[in-house]
Amino acid sequence: MGADNAAAQQVSAPPLRPLPLKSRLAGNPAQPPKYSVRIRNAAGQEVVAADPRATRALVALMDVHAVVGGAACHWGGPAAFAEINAAVHALLFADASRPWHEAFHYVNDAGHAENGVYALRANYGFDHLTFTDLRGFRSISSKLTGHGESHLNPEGVLLSNGPLSSAVGQAQGLAMADRTAGNDRVTLLVVSDGASMEGEAKEAFAAIPGLAAKGRVNPFVLILSDNDTKLSGRITKDAFSMQPSFEAMDDLGWRVVRVSDGHHLQSVYSALEKAVTDAKADPSRPVCLWVKTIKGYGIKSTAENSAGGHGFPLANGEKIPDWITELYQGDTAPSEFVSWAAELRGDWEKKEAAKKAKAASLPAPATSAPAAPRKDKVQAGLAKAAIRAAVDGYPVFSISSDVQGSTGISPFQKTFPERFVEVGIAEANMVSVGAGYSKLGFIPIVDTFGQFGVTKGNLPLTMAALSQAPVIALFSHVGFQDAADGASHQATTYFAAVSAIPHTVVIAPSCSDEAEALMYEAIRRQADDRKAGRDGESYVFFVGRENYPIHWVDGATYPWGKCQVLREGSDVVLVGTGVLLNKAIEAGQILASKGIQATVINHPFVNRPDIDTFANAVRRCQGRLVTIEDHQTVGGMGAQLSHALSLAGVAHRLKSLGIQGEFGQSAYLAEQLYEKHGLTATAMAEAARSLIQG
């Protein structure tokens, strides 16, 4: 790479001014919060702030509605941030003489705490938000998505969040752009200690004070919630202490202010007010408020839980009245919260009574009734294979980044506790560490959610292949399977993101048995390649989160590199992969009921299609081909299969069912998103009929 010796052109241009974009954020609320507390500012004047107890109560109530609908929710994060966000919003809305968003940028990077922001703002009536609106949280009909998403809620969300630290660098960009434009505005960034483990956060933590010292950044205040807790447990116990990193913030150029009790609202507000004053007085030195908090604060059982009650521990409305009582710590809770909790408890009681009545009315089951097909999560097979391979002597080693309980690899780690390490919430680092283990002769398995694996892990996967250090990746919750968390967590480009990486095989198993067979073979093949002196290939397994039959065909085998023909026909070829294979199977049954015979194929090797089998099937069906996938149609399985067939000279007409260039959104169930985007067995059967009718 040579030096830049290009000469500057002697031209003139108009003064640099940004486009006159109108903010879509809602304005200042028209009234103070309905449930409030009084604190004082530095001048001794009274300030009205939202009552953190009301925020926690509303989070608990809205979460019950979501979990009853079928969605996962978060409690620990918003409970920890309640005082921080109460203080922030009291400051945001203190000056009624100008829109709050002209004076401040508010950026919440803690996506798991976004429901706490919704709850707090409903207390204010911000953007006409009501307590009734909170009942729709995470549903497909609500803009109150699992994490803050500006494409669905631009009135309330400036920057979308979700993947930890994704908003930190963007907040840096906001403050720098304000400086360039000459705007009088302070950026307030709320971030968690878990997010601070991510590479993007560490880069911005260094860049913000570094560039501020050069006069390139507007006043900036970082509010860091430190409770030493992540999704799966305590950060220090499971990974490593973050305290040295936070202590080094001063050396990086931050003015660090410690707040020892993040649940004493007056202390938090006073520290925040002074931080803003100091940052405005000297923008060259941004301020970091290092706030000690307790994840799950307000409920004794969650505050003491090793993961701080990260998810919502109540599966229904049975115990929510007790929670409301406990949250108010001996004071009388607002009557509407008590009534709301009683309503949820009553709904639970009615459902329980209905279940018992139905069970009592049913006749005794016939002894000859066929057993229901066994089901399991697809990733269960991956863990079984890893355990079996280790027992057989393969040097399998697991490297995780906090979500091993969700990805399904934890049974391996519990079976072989000396054969895994957690690197903290740092997916890119996880993959690179895996490459290091590979280089020394181990068979590394890395795991995380699909969205984080293909975004934060893409360059490390590329570099692993380039360094002849192949890894095996287990990336779960792909596509719309992570329905409730919304678009930020929904990996809908996962095939496209990694299929073109050289020496990388992309595999989407559709059942537990298939996953077990292919994972074991991947481990064996990688070991054989490395022992023979060959570079070997990386294997990336993409799986969902829901339960499926453990196999689709009795006695099925899963030869490496081959697709699986589940049904023979001569009219049309239906191809499914991974989590939507069942739709192709059902579509074949629908067509058969109408006298149309389809060949139904399971296609697990997405970027290495079994072209011989596909070519024969497509030719036998007069070139008619329909694919379905939980992925964008651009760069997806259907596009790759069609391209491979074209290169092989196989003429065909294609109907490709997938996501048509749109982001997803929160929904209680993935099936609701499949229906919205036309990813159903009925739609696939109709596509096949349209091809046949020509």
XYZ file of C-alpha atoms in Angstrom:
694
model
C 0.000 0.000 0.000
C 1.652 3.186 -1.168
C 1.632 6.672 0.286
C -1.108 9.058 -0.787
C 0.601 11.449 -3.217
C -2.523 12.674 -4.990
C -2.666 16.402 -5.580
C -5.620 18.421 -4.325
C -7.841 19.913 -7.017
C -8.197 23.692 -7.037
C -11.982 23.997 -7.023
C -14.529 25.929 -4.992
C -17.728 24.630 -3.434
C -20.594 26.161 -1.492
C -20.343 26.075 2.302
C -20.906 22.628 3.788
C -24.442 22.348 5.116
C -26.412 19.198 5.927
C -29.685 18.475 4.176
C -32.629 20.136 5.966
C -34.093 16.952 7.417
C -37.128 17.258 9.662
C -36.927 15.198 12.852
C -39.586 12.518 13.127
C -39.174 12.257 16.888
C -42.188 13.216 18.969
C -41.989 16.503 20.830
C -42.011 17.313 24.513
C -44.784 15.607 26.485
C -47.685 17.886 27.327
C -47.793 16.926 30.990
C -45.549 15.586 33.753
C -45.548 11.864 34.449
C -48.738 10.508 35.986
C -46.759 8.697 38.669
C -43.857 10.853 39.737
C -41.340 11.654 42.442
C -39.673 14.950 43.305
C -35.942 15.579 43.286
C -33.891 18.774 43.184
C -31.508 20.231 40.635
C -28.199 21.933 41.333
C -29.956 25.259 41.891
C -32.133 23.713 44.591
C -35.265 23.830 42.444
C -37.758 20.995 42.461
C -37.672 18.641 39.468
C -40.438 16.178 38.616
C -39.236 12.735 37.499
C -41.060 9.534 36.591
C -41.338 7.155 39.532
C -38.965 4.224 38.853
C -41.335 1.916 40.727
C -44.061 2.705 38.191
C -41.633 1.948 35.368
C -40.828 -1.445 36.860
C -44.483 -2.223 37.510
C -45.454 -1.333 33.948
C -42.598 -3.417 32.528
C -43.793 -6.415 34.532
C -47.409 -5.944 33.457
C -46.635 -5.472 29.773
C -44.279 -8.452 29.819
C -47.061 -10.712 31.078
C -49.172 -9.848 28.032
C -46.266 -10.683 25.747
C -45.346 -14.005 27.372
C -48.985 -15.099 27.391
C -49.001 -14.359 23.659
C -45.950 -16.570 23.197
C -43.082 -14.069 23.183
C -39.961 -13.978 25.304
C -39.348 -10.744 27.232
C -36.771 -8.987 29.381
C -37.033 -7.862 32.976
C -33.540 -7.609 34.471
C -32.197 -4.869 32.195
C -35.088 -2.401 32.401
C -35.246 -2.943 36.166
C -31.561 -1.977 36.438
C -31.953 1.111 34.225
C -35.143 2.512 35.793
C -33.467 5.281 37.820
C -30.968 6.098 35.070
C -33.709 6.588 32.492
C -35.908 8.473 34.960
C -33.056 10.939 35.510
C -32.265 11.192 31.792
C -35.854 11.926 30.819
C -36.338 14.426 33.625
C -33.366 16.293 32.138
C -34.531 15.852 28.524
C -37.952 17.336 29.228
C -36.881 20.001 31.765
C -36.771 22.860 29.247
C -40.141 23.380 27.602
C -38.876 26.310 25.524
C -37.396 24.095 22.807
C -38.011 20.573 21.503
C -36.007 18.156 23.633
C -34.392 16.570 20.574
C -32.895 19.896 19.516
C -31.037 20.097 22.823
C -30.176 16.411 23.193
C -29.597 13.206 21.336
C -30.849 10.330 23.494
C -29.388 7.004 22.392
C -30.298 3.786 24.181
C -27.843 1.056 23.254
C -29.291 -1.292 25.893
C -31.878 -2.892 23.626
C -32.931 -5.363 26.311
C -34.042 -2.358 28.359
C -36.146 -0.688 25.659
C -39.382 -1.883 27.250
C -38.387 0.189 30.280
C -38.219 3.245 28.018
C -41.678 2.444 26.617
C -43.060 2.077 30.139
C -41.507 5.341 31.344
C -42.728 7.268 28.314
C -46.240 5.882 28.649
C -46.183 7.354 32.164
C -45.496 10.739 30.527
C -47.997 10.218 27.712
C -45.074 10.812 25.321
C -46.160 10.524 21.667
C -49.725 9.925 22.980
C -48.501 6.584 24.366
C -50.930 5.065 26.866
C -50.798 2.220 29.372
C -53.225 0.371 27.126
C -50.694 0.554 24.290
C -48.212 -1.325 26.463
C -50.475 -4.381 26.361
C -49.466 -4.915 22.723
C -45.731 -4.969 23.444
C -43.886 -7.260 20.991
C -47.065 -8.132 19.080
C -47.144 -7.911 15.306
C -49.688 -5.072 15.516
C -47.572 -2.816 17.773
C -44.692 -0.430 17.083
C -43.395 -1.218 20.572
C -40.967 -3.798 19.270
C -38.739 -6.119 21.261
C -35.831 -3.733 20.819
C -35.974 -0.107 19.769
C -36.442 0.078 16.003
C -36.687 3.398 14.211
C -38.141 1.915 11.009
C -41.345 1.068 12.907
C -41.217 3.673 15.686
C -39.453 6.790 14.381
C -41.437 8.948 16.820
C -39.719 7.297 19.773
C -36.467 5.763 18.545
C -33.619 7.773 17.050
C -31.226 4.878 16.455
C -32.278 1.241 16.254
C -30.685 -1.010 18.835
C -30.599 -4.670 19.744
C -27.205 -6.192 18.967
C -25.170 -4.905 21.892
C -22.932 -1.890 21.138
C -24.472 -1.418 17.668
C -25.646 2.087 18.608
C -22.422 3.218 20.304
C -20.507 4.070 17.140
C -23.610 5.655 15.648
C -23.914 7.873 18.730
C -20.308 8.908 18.153
C -21.253 9.804 14.593
C -24.191 11.896 15.787
C -21.971 13.945 18.083
C -19.347 14.400 15.381
C -21.967 15.408 12.810
C -23.394 17.941 15.275
C -19.914 19.409 15.608
C -19.496 19.582 11.828
C -22.917 21.211 11.419
C -22.416 23.644 14.285
C -25.419 22.387 16.261
C -25.841 23.188 19.949
C -26.666 19.702 21.200
C -25.459 17.158 23.763
C -25.387 13.432 23.044
C -26.499 11.174 25.912
C -25.644 7.496 25.407
C -26.942 4.778 27.736
C -24.949 1.539 27.570
C -24.506 -1.644 29.614
C -21.402 -3.346 30.942
C -22.182 -6.349 28.755
C -22.208 -4.201 25.625
C -18.879 -2.763 26.715
C -17.306 -6.157 26.016
C -18.036 -5.830 22.299
C -15.330 -4.685 19.904
C -17.437 -1.882 18.472
C -17.878 -0.412 21.948
C -14.178 -0.591 22.716
C -13.354 1.160 19.430
C -15.805 3.979 20.150
C -14.711 4.266 23.778
C -11.242 5.118 22.479
C -12.320 7.181 19.472
C -14.824 9.489 21.189
C -12.342 11.085 23.640
C -9.530 10.867 21.086
C -11.441 12.835 18.489
C -13.018 15.121 21.098
C -9.517 16.201 22.116
C -9.052 17.321 18.504
C -12.269 19.369 18.560
C -14.244 16.950 16.396
C -16.990 15.889 18.855
C -19.885 17.807 20.415
C -20.522 17.482 24.172
C -20.898 13.802 24.972
C -22.071 11.983 28.102
C -21.851 8.202 28.388
C -23.994 6.604 31.102
C -22.639 3.132 31.857
C -24.698 0.661 33.899
C -22.317 -1.708 35.715
C -23.927 -4.677 37.456
C -21.436 -7.403 36.425
C -24.294 -9.374 34.880
C -25.074 -10.666 31.417
C -27.639 -13.001 29.875
C -26.235 -16.253 31.270
C -24.709 -15.127 34.571
C -22.071 -12.952 36.188
C -19.528 -11.409 33.827
C -16.535 -11.768 36.133
C -17.331 -15.365 37.119
C -18.124 -16.630 33.634
C -15.662 -14.620 31.546
C -13.369 -11.959 33.028
C -13.657 -8.776 35.077
C -14.561 -5.601 33.228
C -13.444 -3.393 36.119
C -9.936 -2.775 34.693
C -11.535 -1.707 31.394
C -13.763 0.808 33.145
C -10.886 2.078 35.276
C -8.956 2.691 32.045
C -11.634 5.012 30.659
C -9.895 7.917 32.411
C -6.646 7.068 30.630
C -8.502 7.046 27.316
C -9.540 10.653 27.895
C -12.921 10.413 29.581
C -13.783 12.445 32.654
C -14.990 9.526 34.792
C -17.571 10.098 37.522
C -18.557 7.159 39.730
C -22.088 6.789 41.059
C -22.012 4.127 43.737
C -25.788 3.624 44.017
C -27.550 3.627 40.677
C -30.905 3.171 42.387
C -30.757 6.423 44.362
C -32.527 8.695 41.912
C -31.299 11.980 43.387
C -27.673 10.830 43.185
C -28.059 9.720 39.586
C -29.806 12.946 38.536
C -27.258 15.195 40.278
C -24.364 13.338 38.645
C -26.043 13.493 35.237
C -26.869 17.192 35.514
C -23.260 18.002 36.419
C -21.951 15.716 33.658
C -23.935 17.642 31.036
C -22.709 20.966 32.451
C -19.088 19.774 32.424
C -19.329 18.301 28.914
C -20.774 21.548 27.557
C -18.092 23.595 29.348
C -15.310 21.453 27.870
C -16.402 19.320 24.880
C -12.798 18.147 24.446
C -13.275 15.873 27.480
C -16.434 13.717 27.288
C -17.920 12.485 30.552
C -18.447 8.852 31.558
C -20.897 8.225 34.410
C -19.898 4.856 35.844
C -23.106 3.837 37.602
C -23.305 0.755 39.820
C -26.674 -0.945 39.383
C -28.378 -4.227 40.271
C -29.898 -6.213 37.454
C -33.434 -7.302 38.313
C -33.668 -4.638 41.037
C -37.044 -4.395 42.760
C -37.808 -8.103 43.005
C -35.660 -9.959 45.526
C -35.561 -13.240 43.602
C -34.395 -11.614 40.356
C -31.934 -9.253 42.020
C -30.291 -12.298 43.624
C -30.488 -14.454 40.492
C -27.110 -15.149 38.851
C -28.344 -13.605 35.585
C -30.327 -10.827 37.262
C -33.599 -12.161 35.888
C -32.419 -11.258 32.374
C -35.514 -12.721 30.758
C -38.974 -12.425 32.293
C -39.347 -15.218 34.866
C -43.162 -15.238 34.920
C -44.769 -17.426 32.262
C -48.309 -16.236 32.989
C -50.360 -13.967 35.229
C -50.413 -16.216 38.281
C -47.901 -14.292 40.408
C -48.055 -10.782 38.944
C -50.175 -9.348 41.827
C -47.417 -10.367 44.258
C -44.843 -8.665 42.048
C -46.732 -5.362 42.036
C -46.943 -5.484 45.815
C -43.238 -6.244 46.183
C -42.193 -3.501 43.752
C -43.839 -0.858 45.920
C -41.848 -1.943 48.976
C -44.581 -1.545 51.567
C -46.281 1.466 49.965
C -49.689 1.151 48.343
C -49.373 0.490 44.631
C -51.544 2.548 42.255
C -55.004 1.050 42.060
C -54.916 0.739 38.274
C -51.762 -1.379 38.510
C -53.368 -3.538 41.184
C -56.498 -3.945 39.035
C -54.435 -4.701 35.937
C -52.501 -7.367 37.823
C -55.747 -8.825 39.184
C -57.125 -8.965 35.632
C -54.066 -10.898 34.450
C -54.331 -13.237 37.413
C -58.030 -13.715 36.647
C -57.277 -14.562 33.019
C -54.799 -17.177 34.212
C -57.355 -18.664 36.612
C -59.976 -18.911 33.848
C -57.529 -20.687 31.538
C -56.526 -23.117 34.266
C -60.164 -23.865 35.030
C -60.892 -24.384 31.320
C -57.964 -26.807 31.023
C -59.192 -28.851 33.966
C -62.752 -28.890 32.647
C -61.605 -30.004 29.217
C -59.414 -32.729 30.668
C -62.304 -34.001 32.803
C -64.677 -34.106 29.829
C -62.383 -36.050 27.531
C -62.772 -39.824 27.308
C -59.893 -41.962 28.454
C -57.319 -42.223 25.646
C -57.483 -45.396 23.593
C -54.570 -47.664 24.299
C -54.032 -48.141 20.566
C -53.813 -44.424 19.755
C -50.656 -43.668 17.794
C -47.950 -41.857 19.708
C -47.310 -38.260 18.787
C -44.108 -37.784 16.829
C -41.132 -36.946 19.003
C -39.970 -33.357 18.731
C -36.862 -31.486 19.756
C -34.919 -28.376 18.896
C -32.689 -28.887 15.863
C -29.628 -27.655 17.756
C -30.018 -30.510 20.253
C -28.618 -32.793 17.579
C -25.567 -30.578 17.157
C -24.699 -30.855 20.851
C -25.255 -34.625 20.814
C -22.833 -34.968 17.908
C -20.203 -32.849 19.634
C -20.448 -35.005 22.774
C -20.235 -38.218 20.744
C -17.246 -36.916 18.812
C -15.432 -36.003 22.031
C -16.108 -39.486 23.431
C -14.676 -40.915 20.197
C -11.444 -38.999 20.768
C -11.838 -35.921 18.577
C -10.359 -32.757 20.163
C -13.615 -30.791 20.180
C -13.465 -27.500 22.094
C -16.349 -25.054 22.609
C -15.907 -21.255 22.585
C -18.992 -19.217 23.529
C -20.087 -15.607 23.872
C -22.840 -15.713 26.512
C -25.799 -17.387 24.763
C -24.814 -21.062 24.937
C -28.045 -21.909 26.769
C -30.032 -20.554 23.825
C -27.894 -21.923 21.002
C -28.030 -25.430 22.477
C -24.316 -26.162 22.957
C -24.539 -26.015 26.760
C -25.063 -29.814 27.139
C -21.589 -30.289 25.671
C -20.136 -27.723 28.063
C -21.840 -29.311 31.063
C -20.633 -32.746 29.990
C -17.049 -31.533 29.467
C -16.605 -28.425 31.668
C -12.874 -28.406 30.984
C -13.428 -28.238 27.218
C -15.005 -24.809 26.839
C -14.333 -21.157 27.457
C -16.566 -18.095 27.415
C -14.916 -14.989 26.008
C -17.706 -12.647 27.115
C -20.134 -10.741 24.935
C -17.810 -10.471 21.950
C -18.846 -12.522 18.930
C -16.041 -11.401 16.633
C -13.473 -12.243 19.302
C -15.160 -15.623 19.806
C -14.690 -16.649 16.168
C -11.103 -15.394 16.107
C -10.306 -17.285 19.315
C -11.753 -20.362 17.628
C -9.365 -19.853 14.725
C -6.486 -19.769 17.207
C -7.588 -23.074 18.700
C -7.922 -24.510 15.198
C -4.401 -23.468 14.284
C -3.076 -25.579 17.161
C -5.004 -28.700 16.221
C -8.294 -28.436 18.079
C -11.743 -28.744 16.486
C -13.362 -25.484 17.679
C -17.130 -24.989 17.828
C -18.268 -21.369 18.170
C -21.882 -20.440 18.850
C -24.161 -17.420 18.934
C -27.391 -16.149 17.414
C -27.411 -16.093 13.617
C -27.662 -12.325 13.346
C -24.586 -11.761 15.504
C -22.675 -14.605 13.882
C -23.023 -13.299 10.334
C -22.627 -9.596 11.128
C -20.002 -9.489 13.844
C -18.432 -12.810 12.880
C -18.191 -12.363 9.116
C -14.688 -10.914 8.888
C -13.306 -13.347 11.501
C -14.838 -16.246 9.541
C -13.140 -14.931 6.420
C -9.828 -14.540 8.199
C -10.121 -18.019 9.717
C -10.417 -19.465 6.223
C -7.592 -17.245 4.967
C -5.385 -18.362 7.860
C -6.014 -22.064 7.221
C -7.694 -22.226 10.623
C -11.184 -23.610 9.947
C -13.887 -23.508 12.598
C -17.309 -25.036 13.067
C -20.028 -22.473 13.776
C -23.416 -23.084 15.373
C -25.590 -20.055 14.625
C -29.155 -20.291 15.946
C -32.390 -18.239 15.982
C -32.137 -17.550 12.237
C -34.675 -15.726 10.111
C -38.014 -15.003 11.728
C -37.494 -17.706 14.353
C -36.416 -14.959 16.765
C -39.825 -13.416 16.340
C -40.287 -11.430 19.536
C -36.901 -9.691 19.508
C -37.691 -7.962 16.222
C -35.747 -7.011 13.124
C -32.441 -6.252 14.852
C -32.177 -9.889 15.985
C -33.670 -11.531 12.889
C -30.940 -12.850 10.611
C -32.593 -12.724 7.192
C -29.379 -12.478 5.139
C -27.512 -15.329 6.779
C -27.015 -17.491 3.676
C -25.971 -14.525 1.553
C -23.605 -13.274 4.259
C -21.350 -16.334 4.388
C -22.018 -18.517 1.333
C -19.329 -16.810 -0.769
C -16.540 -17.125 1.816
C -13.999 -19.526 0.307
C -13.534 -22.902 1.994
C -16.770 -22.460 3.937
C -19.711 -24.869 3.782
C -23.154 -23.531 4.733
C -25.505 -26.121 6.228
C -29.156 -25.701 7.266
C -30.383 -28.904 8.932
C -34.124 -29.302 9.346
C -34.368 -31.778 12.225
C -32.372 -32.996 15.196
C -31.332 -36.322 13.671
C -30.051 -34.622 10.535
C -28.182 -32.028 12.605
C -26.515 -34.746 14.665
C -25.434 -36.740 11.618
C -24.064 -33.748 9.715
C -22.310 -32.187 12.723
C -20.536 -35.440 13.544
C -19.459 -35.809 9.924
C -18.260 -32.183 9.845
C -16.078 -32.815 12.898
C -14.722 -36.026 11.382
C -14.018 -34.433 8.005
C -12.276 -31.445 9.540
C -10.123 -33.723 11.685
C -9.235 -35.966 8.738
C -8.314 -32.968 6.588
C -6.086 -31.448 9.244
C -4.356 -34.742 10.059
C -3.659 -35.250 6.359
C -2.044 -31.827 6.084
C -4.931 -30.260 4.177
C -6.305 -26.840 5.096
C -9.799 -28.123 5.781
C -13.066 -26.222 5.529
C -15.174 -24.236 7.956
C -18.711 -25.510 8.502
C -21.454 -23.032 9.414
C -24.661 -24.584 10.768
C -27.784 -22.403 10.749
C -30.708 -23.517 12.933
C -33.908 -22.037 14.346
C -35.231 -22.053 17.894
C -38.525 -23.943 17.726
C -39.240 -27.657 18.125
C -39.519 -29.914 15.069
C -39.916 -33.678 14.572
C -36.571 -35.354 15.220
C -36.761 -36.766 11.673
C -39.043 -36.418 8.659
C -38.646 -39.934 7.241
C -38.348 -43.109 9.303
C -34.931 -44.696 8.950
C -33.527 -41.673 7.124
C -29.823 -41.410 6.412
C -27.952 -38.204 5.756
C -25.073 -38.720 3.300
C -22.618 -35.823 3.246
C -23.177 -33.375 0.413
C -26.492 -34.881 -0.666
C -29.999 -33.487 -0.591
C -32.858 -35.667 0.655
C -35.812 -36.580 -1.574
C -38.835 -36.869 0.721
C -41.525 -37.326 -1.932
C -41.394 -38.348 -5.599
C -43.488 -36.669 -8.273
C -43.383 -35.620 -11.906
C -45.280 -32.315 -11.919
C -43.185 -29.862 -9.921
C -40.159 -29.767 -7.599
C -40.622 -28.213 -4.160
C -37.448 -27.386 -2.247
C -37.210 -26.378 1.384
C -34.313 -25.899 3.737
C -33.824 -25.577 7.462
C -36.726 -24.187 9.460
C -39.162 -24.018 6.524
C -38.762 -27.547 5.173
C -42.072 -28.435 6.826
C -43.826 -25.887 4.588
C -42.560 -27.698 1.494
C -43.712 -31.041 2.905
C -47.165 -29.627 3.654
C -47.341 -27.994 0.211
C -46.643 -31.380 -1.365
C -49.544 -32.856 0.592
C -51.868 -30.019 -0.460
C -50.964 -30.531 -4.112
C -51.416 -34.298 -3.852
C -54.958 -33.743 -2.579
C -55.601 -31.881 -5.842
C -54.058 -34.562 -8.028
C -50.714 -32.816 -8.517
C -47.649 -34.904 -7.755
C -44.659 -32.958 -6.436
C -41.118 -34.009 -5.762
C -40.257 -32.614 -2.332
C -36.582 -32.130 -1.522
C -34.753 -31.198 1.658
C -31.710 -29.085 0.735
C -29.300 -28.714 3.696
C -26.084 -27.882 1.794
C -27.081 -24.403 0.730
C -23.913 -23.251 -1.048
C -22.923 -26.753 -2.236
C -26.110 -27.991 -3.954
C -26.356 -31.673 -4.895
C -26.683 -30.743 -8.541
C -27.064 -34.275 -9.909
C -30.127 -35.018 -7.769
C -31.637 -31.602 -8.417
C -30.998 -31.744 -12.160
C -32.711 -35.125 -12.523
C -35.697 -33.999 -10.463
C -36.122 -30.688 -12.294
C -35.868 -32.308 -15.723
C -38.416 -34.956 -14.716
C -40.812 -32.140 -13.700
C -40.477 -30.176 -16.970
C -38.268 -27.541 -15.351
C -40.791 -26.439 -12.725
C -39.113 -25.440 -9.461
C -40.447 -23.740 -6.310
C -38.256 -22.895 -3.321
C -39.127 -21.595 0.141
C -36.816 -20.175 2.780
C -36.737 -17.996 5.877
C -34.334 -15.590 4.143
C -34.228 -12.698 1.731
C -34.767 -13.901 -1.827
C -31.636 -11.971 -2.871
C -28.638 -14.226 -2.332
C -30.697 -16.914 -0.669
C -30.992 -20.659 -1.131
C -33.335 -20.343 -4.107
C -31.070 -17.874 -5.886
C -28.005 -20.039 -5.324
C -29.779 -23.212 -6.448
C -31.139 -21.565 -9.599
C -27.688 -20.226 -10.427
C -26.129 -23.663 -9.990
C -28.762 -25.266 -12.216
C -28.235 -22.595 -14.877
C -24.469 -23.164 -14.842
C -25.149 -26.893 -15.273
C -27.330 -26.168 -18.295
C -30.564 -27.271 -16.619
C -33.455 -25.217 -18.008
C -36.004 -24.309 -15.362
C -38.669 -21.836 -14.336
C -38.427 -20.688 -10.742
C -40.854 -19.398 -8.129
C -38.850 -18.321 -5.113
C -40.682 -17.737 -1.830
C -38.711 -15.706 0.670
C -38.503 -12.267 2.212
C -38.851 -9.559 -0.407
C -36.326 -6.930 0.639
C -38.015 -5.924 3.888
C -36.965 -5.950 7.521
C -38.957 -8.050 9.925
C -40.566 -6.857 13.138
C -41.592 -8.152 16.530
C -44.321 -10.762 16.710
C -45.391 -13.189 19.378
C -44.795 -16.148 17.068
C -42.688 -16.759 13.975
C -45.752 -18.214 12.245
C -47.362 -14.752 12.280
C -44.401 -13.376 10.342
C -44.433 -16.303 7.926
C -48.066 -15.572 7.164
C -47.435 -11.846 6.730
C -44.585 -12.484 4.279
C -46.314 -15.275 2.351
C -44.069 -18.061 3.606
C -46.771 -20.697 3.998
C -47.526 -24.125 2.609
C -50.635 -22.732 0.917
C -48.625 -20.001 -0.807
C -46.058 -22.548 -1.961
C -48.759 -24.822 -3.370
C -50.301 -21.858 -5.212
C -46.898 -20.952 -6.658
C -46.525 -24.517 -7.912
C -49.991 -24.484 -9.506
C -49.223 -21.201 -11.272
C -46.104 -22.761 -12.809
C -48.047 -25.798 -13.969
C -50.827 -23.699 -15.451
C -48.124 -21.725 -17.237
